[in-house]
Tab-separated table of C-alpha atoms and ligand atoms in Angstrom:
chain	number	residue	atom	x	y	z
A	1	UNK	CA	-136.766	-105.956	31.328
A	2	UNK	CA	-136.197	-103.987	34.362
A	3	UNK	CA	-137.347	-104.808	38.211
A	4	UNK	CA	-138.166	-102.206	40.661
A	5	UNK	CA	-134.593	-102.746	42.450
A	6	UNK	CA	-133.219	-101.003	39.394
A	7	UNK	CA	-135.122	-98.229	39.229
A	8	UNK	CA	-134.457	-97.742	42.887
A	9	UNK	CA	-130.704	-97.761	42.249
A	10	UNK	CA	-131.121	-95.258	39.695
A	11	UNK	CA	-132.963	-92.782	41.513
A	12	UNK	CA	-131.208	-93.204	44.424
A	13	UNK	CA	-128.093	-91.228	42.896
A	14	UNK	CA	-130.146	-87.875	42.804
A	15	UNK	CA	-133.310	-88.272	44.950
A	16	UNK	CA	-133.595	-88.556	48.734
A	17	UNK	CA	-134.116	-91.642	50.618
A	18	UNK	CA	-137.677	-90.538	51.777
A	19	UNK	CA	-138.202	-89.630	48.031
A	20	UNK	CA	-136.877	-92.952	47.305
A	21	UNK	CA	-138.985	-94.419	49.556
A	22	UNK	CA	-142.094	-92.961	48.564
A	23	UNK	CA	-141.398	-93.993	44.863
A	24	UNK	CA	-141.057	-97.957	46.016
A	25	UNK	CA	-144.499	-97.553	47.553
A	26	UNK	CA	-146.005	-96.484	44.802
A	27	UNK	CA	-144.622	-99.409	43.028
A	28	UNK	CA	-146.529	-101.511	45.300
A	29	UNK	CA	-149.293	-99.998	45.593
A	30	UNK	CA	-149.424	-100.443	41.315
A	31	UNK	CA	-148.817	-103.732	41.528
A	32	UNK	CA	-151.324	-104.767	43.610
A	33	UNK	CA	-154.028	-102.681	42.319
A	34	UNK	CA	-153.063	-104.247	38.937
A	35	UNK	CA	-152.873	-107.321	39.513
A	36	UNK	CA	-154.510	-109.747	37.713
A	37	UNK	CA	-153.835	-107.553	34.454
A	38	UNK	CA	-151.766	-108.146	31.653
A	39	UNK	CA	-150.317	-106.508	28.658
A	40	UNK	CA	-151.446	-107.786	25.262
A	41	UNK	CA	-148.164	-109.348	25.129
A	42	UNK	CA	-149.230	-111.163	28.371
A	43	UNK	CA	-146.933	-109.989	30.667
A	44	UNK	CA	-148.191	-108.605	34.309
A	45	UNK	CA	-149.251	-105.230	33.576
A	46	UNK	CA	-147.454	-103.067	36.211
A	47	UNK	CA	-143.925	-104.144	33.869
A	48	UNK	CA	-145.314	-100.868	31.798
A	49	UNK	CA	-145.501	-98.197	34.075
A	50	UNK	CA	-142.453	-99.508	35.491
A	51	UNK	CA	-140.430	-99.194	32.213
A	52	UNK	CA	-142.862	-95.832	32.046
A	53	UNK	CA	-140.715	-94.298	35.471
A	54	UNK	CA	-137.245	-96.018	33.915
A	55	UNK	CA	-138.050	-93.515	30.988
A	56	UNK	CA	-138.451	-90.916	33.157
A	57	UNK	CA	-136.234	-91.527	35.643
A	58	UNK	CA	-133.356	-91.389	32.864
A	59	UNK	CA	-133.941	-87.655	31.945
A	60	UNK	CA	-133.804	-87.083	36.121
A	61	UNK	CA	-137.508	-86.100	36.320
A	62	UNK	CA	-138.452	-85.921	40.293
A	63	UNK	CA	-140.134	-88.274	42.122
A	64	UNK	CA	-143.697	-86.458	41.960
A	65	UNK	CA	-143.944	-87.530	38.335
A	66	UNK	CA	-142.177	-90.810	39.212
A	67	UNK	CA	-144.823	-91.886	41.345
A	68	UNK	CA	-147.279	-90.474	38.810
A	69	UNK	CA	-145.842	-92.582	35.916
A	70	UNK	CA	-146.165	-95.454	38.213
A	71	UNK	CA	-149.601	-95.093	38.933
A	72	UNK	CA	-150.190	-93.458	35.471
A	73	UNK	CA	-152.995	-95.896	34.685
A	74	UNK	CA	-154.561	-97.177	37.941
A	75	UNK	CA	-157.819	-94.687	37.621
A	76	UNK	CA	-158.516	-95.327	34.172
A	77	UNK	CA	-157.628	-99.420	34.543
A	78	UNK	CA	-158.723	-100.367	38.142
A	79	UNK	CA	-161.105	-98.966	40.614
A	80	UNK	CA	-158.898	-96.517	42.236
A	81	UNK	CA	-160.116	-93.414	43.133
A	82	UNK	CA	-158.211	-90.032	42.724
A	83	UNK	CA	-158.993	-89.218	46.181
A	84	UNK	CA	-157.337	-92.221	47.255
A	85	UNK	CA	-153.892	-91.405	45.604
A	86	UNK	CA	-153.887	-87.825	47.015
A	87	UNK	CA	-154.429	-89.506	50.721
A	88	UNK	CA	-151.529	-91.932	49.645
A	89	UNK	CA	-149.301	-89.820	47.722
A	90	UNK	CA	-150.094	-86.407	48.022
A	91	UNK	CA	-152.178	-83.771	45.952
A	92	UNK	CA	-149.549	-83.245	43.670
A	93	UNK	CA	-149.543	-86.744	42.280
A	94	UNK	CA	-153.081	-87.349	42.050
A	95	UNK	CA	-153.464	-84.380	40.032
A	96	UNK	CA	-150.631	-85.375	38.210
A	97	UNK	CA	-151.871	-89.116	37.508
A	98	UNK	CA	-155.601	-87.554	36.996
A	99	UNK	CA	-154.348	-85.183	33.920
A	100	UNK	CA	-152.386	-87.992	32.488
A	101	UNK	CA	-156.093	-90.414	32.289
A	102	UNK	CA	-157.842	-87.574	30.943
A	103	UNK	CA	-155.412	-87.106	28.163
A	104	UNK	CA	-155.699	-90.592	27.677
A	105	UNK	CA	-159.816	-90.724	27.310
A	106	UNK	CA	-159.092	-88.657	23.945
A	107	UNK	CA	-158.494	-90.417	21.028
A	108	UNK	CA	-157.235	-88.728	17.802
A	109	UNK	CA	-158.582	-90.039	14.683
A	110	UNK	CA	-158.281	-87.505	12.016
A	111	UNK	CA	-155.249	-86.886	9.658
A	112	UNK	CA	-156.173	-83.426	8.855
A	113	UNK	CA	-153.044	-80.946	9.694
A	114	UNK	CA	-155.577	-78.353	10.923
A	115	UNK	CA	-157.480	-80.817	13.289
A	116	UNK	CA	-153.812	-82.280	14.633
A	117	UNK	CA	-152.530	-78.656	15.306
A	118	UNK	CA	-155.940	-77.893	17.911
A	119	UNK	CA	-155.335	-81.171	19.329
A	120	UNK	CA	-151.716	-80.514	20.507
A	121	UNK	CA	-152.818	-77.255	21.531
A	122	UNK	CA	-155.966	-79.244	23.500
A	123	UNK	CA	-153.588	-81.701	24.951
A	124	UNK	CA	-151.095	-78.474	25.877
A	125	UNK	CA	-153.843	-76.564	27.143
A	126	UNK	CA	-155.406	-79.641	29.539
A	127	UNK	CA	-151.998	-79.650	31.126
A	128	UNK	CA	-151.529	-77.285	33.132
A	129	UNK	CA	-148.398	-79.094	34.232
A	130	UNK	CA	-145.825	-80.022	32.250
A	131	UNK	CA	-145.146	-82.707	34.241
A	132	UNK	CA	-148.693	-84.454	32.510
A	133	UNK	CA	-147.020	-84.267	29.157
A	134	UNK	CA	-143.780	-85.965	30.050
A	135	UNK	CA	-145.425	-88.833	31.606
A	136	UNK	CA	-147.763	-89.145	28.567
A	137	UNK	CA	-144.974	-89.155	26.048
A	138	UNK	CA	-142.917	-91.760	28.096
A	139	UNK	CA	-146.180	-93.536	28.343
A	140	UNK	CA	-146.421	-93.549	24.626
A	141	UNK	CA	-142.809	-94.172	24.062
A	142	UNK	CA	-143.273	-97.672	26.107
A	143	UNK	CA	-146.218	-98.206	23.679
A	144	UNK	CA	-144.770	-97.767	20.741
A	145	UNK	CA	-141.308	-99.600	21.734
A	146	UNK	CA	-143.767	-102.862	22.378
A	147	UNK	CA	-146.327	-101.446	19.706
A	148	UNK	CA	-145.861	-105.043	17.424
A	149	UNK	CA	-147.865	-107.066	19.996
A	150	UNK	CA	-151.112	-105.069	18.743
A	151	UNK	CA	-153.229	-106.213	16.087
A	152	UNK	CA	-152.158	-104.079	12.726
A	153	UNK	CA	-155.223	-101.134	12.733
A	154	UNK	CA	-154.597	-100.861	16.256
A	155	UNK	CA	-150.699	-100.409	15.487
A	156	UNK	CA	-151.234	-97.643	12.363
A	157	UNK	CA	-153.737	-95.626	14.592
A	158	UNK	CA	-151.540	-95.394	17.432
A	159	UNK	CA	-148.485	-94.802	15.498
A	160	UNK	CA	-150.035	-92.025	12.875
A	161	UNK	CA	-151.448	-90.498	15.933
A	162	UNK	CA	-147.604	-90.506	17.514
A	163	UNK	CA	-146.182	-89.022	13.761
A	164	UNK	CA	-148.927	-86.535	14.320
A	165	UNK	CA	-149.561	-85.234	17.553
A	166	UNK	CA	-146.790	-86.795	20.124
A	167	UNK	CA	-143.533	-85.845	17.721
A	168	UNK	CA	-144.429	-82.366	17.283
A	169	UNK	CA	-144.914	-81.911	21.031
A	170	UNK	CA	-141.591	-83.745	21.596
A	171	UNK	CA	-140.298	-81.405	19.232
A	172	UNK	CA	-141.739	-78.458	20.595
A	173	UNK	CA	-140.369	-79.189	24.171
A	174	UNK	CA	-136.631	-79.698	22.988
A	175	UNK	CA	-137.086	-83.811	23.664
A	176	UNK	CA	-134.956	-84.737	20.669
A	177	UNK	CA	-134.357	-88.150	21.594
A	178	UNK	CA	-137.140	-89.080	22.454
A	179	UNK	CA	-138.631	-87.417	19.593
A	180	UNK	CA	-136.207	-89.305	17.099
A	181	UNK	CA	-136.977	-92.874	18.708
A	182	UNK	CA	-140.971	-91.942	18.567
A	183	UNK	CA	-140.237	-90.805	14.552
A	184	UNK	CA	-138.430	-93.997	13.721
A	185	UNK	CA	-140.690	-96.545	15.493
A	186	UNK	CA	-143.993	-94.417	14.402
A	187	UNK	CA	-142.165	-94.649	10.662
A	188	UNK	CA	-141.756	-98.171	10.519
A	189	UNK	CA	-145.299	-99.065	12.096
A	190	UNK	CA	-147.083	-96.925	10.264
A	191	UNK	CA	-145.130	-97.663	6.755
A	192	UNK	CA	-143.627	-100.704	7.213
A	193	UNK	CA	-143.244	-101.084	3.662
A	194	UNK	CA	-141.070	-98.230	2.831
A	195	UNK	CA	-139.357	-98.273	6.157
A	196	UNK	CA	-137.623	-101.536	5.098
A	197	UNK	CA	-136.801	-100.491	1.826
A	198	UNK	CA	-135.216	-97.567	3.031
A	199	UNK	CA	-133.527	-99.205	5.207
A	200	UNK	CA	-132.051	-101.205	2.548
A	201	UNK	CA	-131.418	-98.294	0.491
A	202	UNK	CA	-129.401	-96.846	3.147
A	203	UNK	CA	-127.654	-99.816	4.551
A	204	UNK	CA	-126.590	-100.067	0.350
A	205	UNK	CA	-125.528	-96.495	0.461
A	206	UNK	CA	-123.755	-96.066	4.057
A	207	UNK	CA	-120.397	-97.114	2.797
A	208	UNK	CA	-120.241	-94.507	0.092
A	209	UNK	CA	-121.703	-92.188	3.143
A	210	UNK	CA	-119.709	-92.562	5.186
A	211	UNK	CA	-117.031	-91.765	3.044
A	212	UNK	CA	-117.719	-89.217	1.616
A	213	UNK	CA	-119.095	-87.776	5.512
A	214	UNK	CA	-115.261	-88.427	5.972
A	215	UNK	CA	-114.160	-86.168	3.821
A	216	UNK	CA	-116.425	-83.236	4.231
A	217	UNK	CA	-115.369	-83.777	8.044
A	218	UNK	CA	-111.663	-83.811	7.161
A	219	UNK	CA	-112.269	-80.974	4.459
A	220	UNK	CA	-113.665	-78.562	7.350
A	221	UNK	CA	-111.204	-79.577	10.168
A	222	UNK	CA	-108.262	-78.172	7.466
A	223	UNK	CA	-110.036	-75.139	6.962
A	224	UNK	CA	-110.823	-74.599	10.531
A	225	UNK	CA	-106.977	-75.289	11.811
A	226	UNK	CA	-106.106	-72.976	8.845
A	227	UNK	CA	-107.566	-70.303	10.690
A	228	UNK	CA	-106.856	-70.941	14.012
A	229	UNK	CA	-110.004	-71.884	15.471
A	230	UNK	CA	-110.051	-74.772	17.657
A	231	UNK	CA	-113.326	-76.793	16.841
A	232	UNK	CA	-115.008	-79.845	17.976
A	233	UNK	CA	-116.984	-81.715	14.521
A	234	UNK	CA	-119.299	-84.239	14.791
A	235	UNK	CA	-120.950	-85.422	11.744
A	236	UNK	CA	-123.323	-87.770	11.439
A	237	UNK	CA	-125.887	-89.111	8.878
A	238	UNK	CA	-129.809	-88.082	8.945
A	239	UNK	CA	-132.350	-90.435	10.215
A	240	UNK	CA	-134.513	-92.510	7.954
A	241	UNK	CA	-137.721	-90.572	8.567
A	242	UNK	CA	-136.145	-87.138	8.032
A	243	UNK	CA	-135.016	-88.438	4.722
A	244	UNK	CA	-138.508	-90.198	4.360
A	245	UNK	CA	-140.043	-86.732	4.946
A	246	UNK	CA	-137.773	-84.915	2.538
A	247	UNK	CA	-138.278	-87.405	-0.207
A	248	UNK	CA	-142.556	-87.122	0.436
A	249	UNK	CA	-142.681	-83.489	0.728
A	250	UNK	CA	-140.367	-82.804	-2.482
A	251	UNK	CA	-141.321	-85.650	-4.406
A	252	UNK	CA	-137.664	-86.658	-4.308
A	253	UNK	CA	-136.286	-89.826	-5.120
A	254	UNK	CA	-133.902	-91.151	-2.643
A	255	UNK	CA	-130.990	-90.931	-4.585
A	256	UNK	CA	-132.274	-87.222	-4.996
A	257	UNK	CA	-132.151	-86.293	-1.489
A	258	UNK	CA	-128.781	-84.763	-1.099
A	259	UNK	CA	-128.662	-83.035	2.764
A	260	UNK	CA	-128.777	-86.690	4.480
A	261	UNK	CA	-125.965	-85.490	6.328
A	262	UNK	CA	-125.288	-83.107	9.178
A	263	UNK	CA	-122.959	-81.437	10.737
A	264	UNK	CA	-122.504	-80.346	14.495
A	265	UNK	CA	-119.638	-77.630	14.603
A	266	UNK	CA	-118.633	-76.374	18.598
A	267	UNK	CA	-116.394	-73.313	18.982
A	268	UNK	CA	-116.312	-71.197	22.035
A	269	UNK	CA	-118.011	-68.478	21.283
A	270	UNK	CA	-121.023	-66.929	19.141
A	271	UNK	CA	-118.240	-64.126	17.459
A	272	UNK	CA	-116.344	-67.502	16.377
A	273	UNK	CA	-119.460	-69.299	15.252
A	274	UNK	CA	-120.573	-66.650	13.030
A	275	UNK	CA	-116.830	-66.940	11.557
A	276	UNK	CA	-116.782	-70.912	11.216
A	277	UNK	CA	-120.467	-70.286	9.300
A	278	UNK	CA	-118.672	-67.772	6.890
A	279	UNK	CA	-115.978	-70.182	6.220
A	280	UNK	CA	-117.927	-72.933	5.802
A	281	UNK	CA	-120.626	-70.393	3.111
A	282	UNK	CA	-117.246	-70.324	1.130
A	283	UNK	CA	-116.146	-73.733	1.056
A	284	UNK	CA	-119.403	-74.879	-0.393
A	285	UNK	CA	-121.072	-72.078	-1.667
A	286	UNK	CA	-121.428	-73.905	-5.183
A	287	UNK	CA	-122.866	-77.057	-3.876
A	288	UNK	CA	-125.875	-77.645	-4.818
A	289	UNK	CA	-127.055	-78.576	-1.172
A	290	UNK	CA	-128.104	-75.710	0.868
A	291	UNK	CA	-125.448	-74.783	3.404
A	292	UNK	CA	-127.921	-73.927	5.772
A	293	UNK	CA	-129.033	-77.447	6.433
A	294	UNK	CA	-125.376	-78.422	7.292
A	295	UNK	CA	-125.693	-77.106	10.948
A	296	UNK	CA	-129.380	-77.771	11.687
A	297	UNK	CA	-128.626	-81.363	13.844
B	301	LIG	MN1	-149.914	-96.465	29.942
């Protein structure tokens, strides 16, 4: 669990010391408008926009939306009044911690594709600051990282609603990691079932994978110093939901799912890149697994 002294370290290595200051303020000022509350899991309550600004504060965000994800839920959860933050914090924030609470009075309760799609363009829309949607999906990644402590329909509703509306936004802004960690923990909440089983199925499989991820590795880094081309490969295998996805969509059985890995392939330039995809069409071309998906990590 992380204190406010942290946090403090960690944005003192890129924001001012007024900035700085400002942000430990706001901490305060959270604390003592919340206290008194608690998380289900009984802990004080301001813990959660703290670990909120930690998220935050690790992709560099500036301390606007730092003091915003601090104070993300003191107008819906305590008396505080916008007007109040803007006198303490600026305009900025308050509009900033306003369009986070509004986005949080809307609940999602439909699995139709069509009604998800108009409610990430809603949510987009609502915001006309970006800054709104980041603090939102941290706030939802510190749900969903302590999701267990709710009772189970509470869990699948907030987790479908994070498979359905939060990852494709993650997606859609270029947030790949914390798109990956909302897939996996919305996967296993919302399927616990078949998230442990393929978990087992993989953790049965990985040393054959990783073999064999070996030697396509080793295969390409031949080919490449072959030609000359100086190359940096990293491959890895695919996370459990993307196979999970693959296996629903297709009707696949897991054993049937054959692009679990990828493939990350640097050169210099795009002249080279187009060469190292050429090479790589005719070292494989009659695999059954679509070349294609080798490069998409
Ligand atoms: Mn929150």
């Amino acid at each position: 669990m992380h204190q406010i002294n942290d946090l403090v370290r960690q944005v003192s290595s890129y924001l001012t010391p007024y900035q700085v200051e400002k942000i430990k303020q706001a901490y305060s000022f959270g604390a003592r408008v919340h206290e008194g509350q608690h998380r289900v899991s009984g802990e004080p309550y301001i813990y959660h926009p703290l670990e909120v600004a930690h998220i935050l504060a690790d992709m560099h965000m500036d301390h606007q939306t730092l003091i915003a994800a601090l104070l993300h839920d003191v107008i819906e959860d305590t008396a505080t009044a916008k007007q109040e933050i803007s006198r303490k914090f600026g305009k900025s924030v308050a509009e900033l911690v306003d369009g986070v609470s509004k986005l949080t009075q809307i609940t999602f309760d439909s699995v139709a594709e069509a009604q998800a799609q108009n409610f990430r363009k809603m949510l987009m829309a609502m915001s006309n600051d970006i800054r709104v949607i980041l603090v939102k999906l941290a706030d939802r990644l510190h749900n969903m990282r302590t999701v267990a402590v709710f009772r189970p329909d509470k869990r699948r509703r907030i987790a479908r609603e994070t498979l359905e509306i939060y990852v494709p936004i993650a997606q859609r802004l270029g947030l790949n990691s914390i798109r990956l960690e909302l897939e996996e923990l919305g996967f296993s909440s919302l399927y616990p079932m078949r998230h442990r089983i393929m978990t087992e199925q993989v953790t049965k499989a990985r040393g054959h994978r990783k073999e064999i991820i070996d030697k396509i590795r080793n295969s390409l880094r031949r080919r490449l110093r072959q030609e000359k081309i100086p190359a940096q490969i990293v491959g890895r295998e695919k996370h459990l939901y993307g196979i999970y996805q693959k296996m629903r969509d297709n009707g696949l059985s897991f054993n049937e799912v054959y692009d679990v890995y990828a493939f990350r392939i640097i050169v210099d330039t795009v002249d080279v890149c187009y060469r190292v995809y050429g090479i790589i069409w005719t070292l494989w071309r009659t695999h059954r697994s679509t070349d294609s998906n080798t490069g998409n990590g």
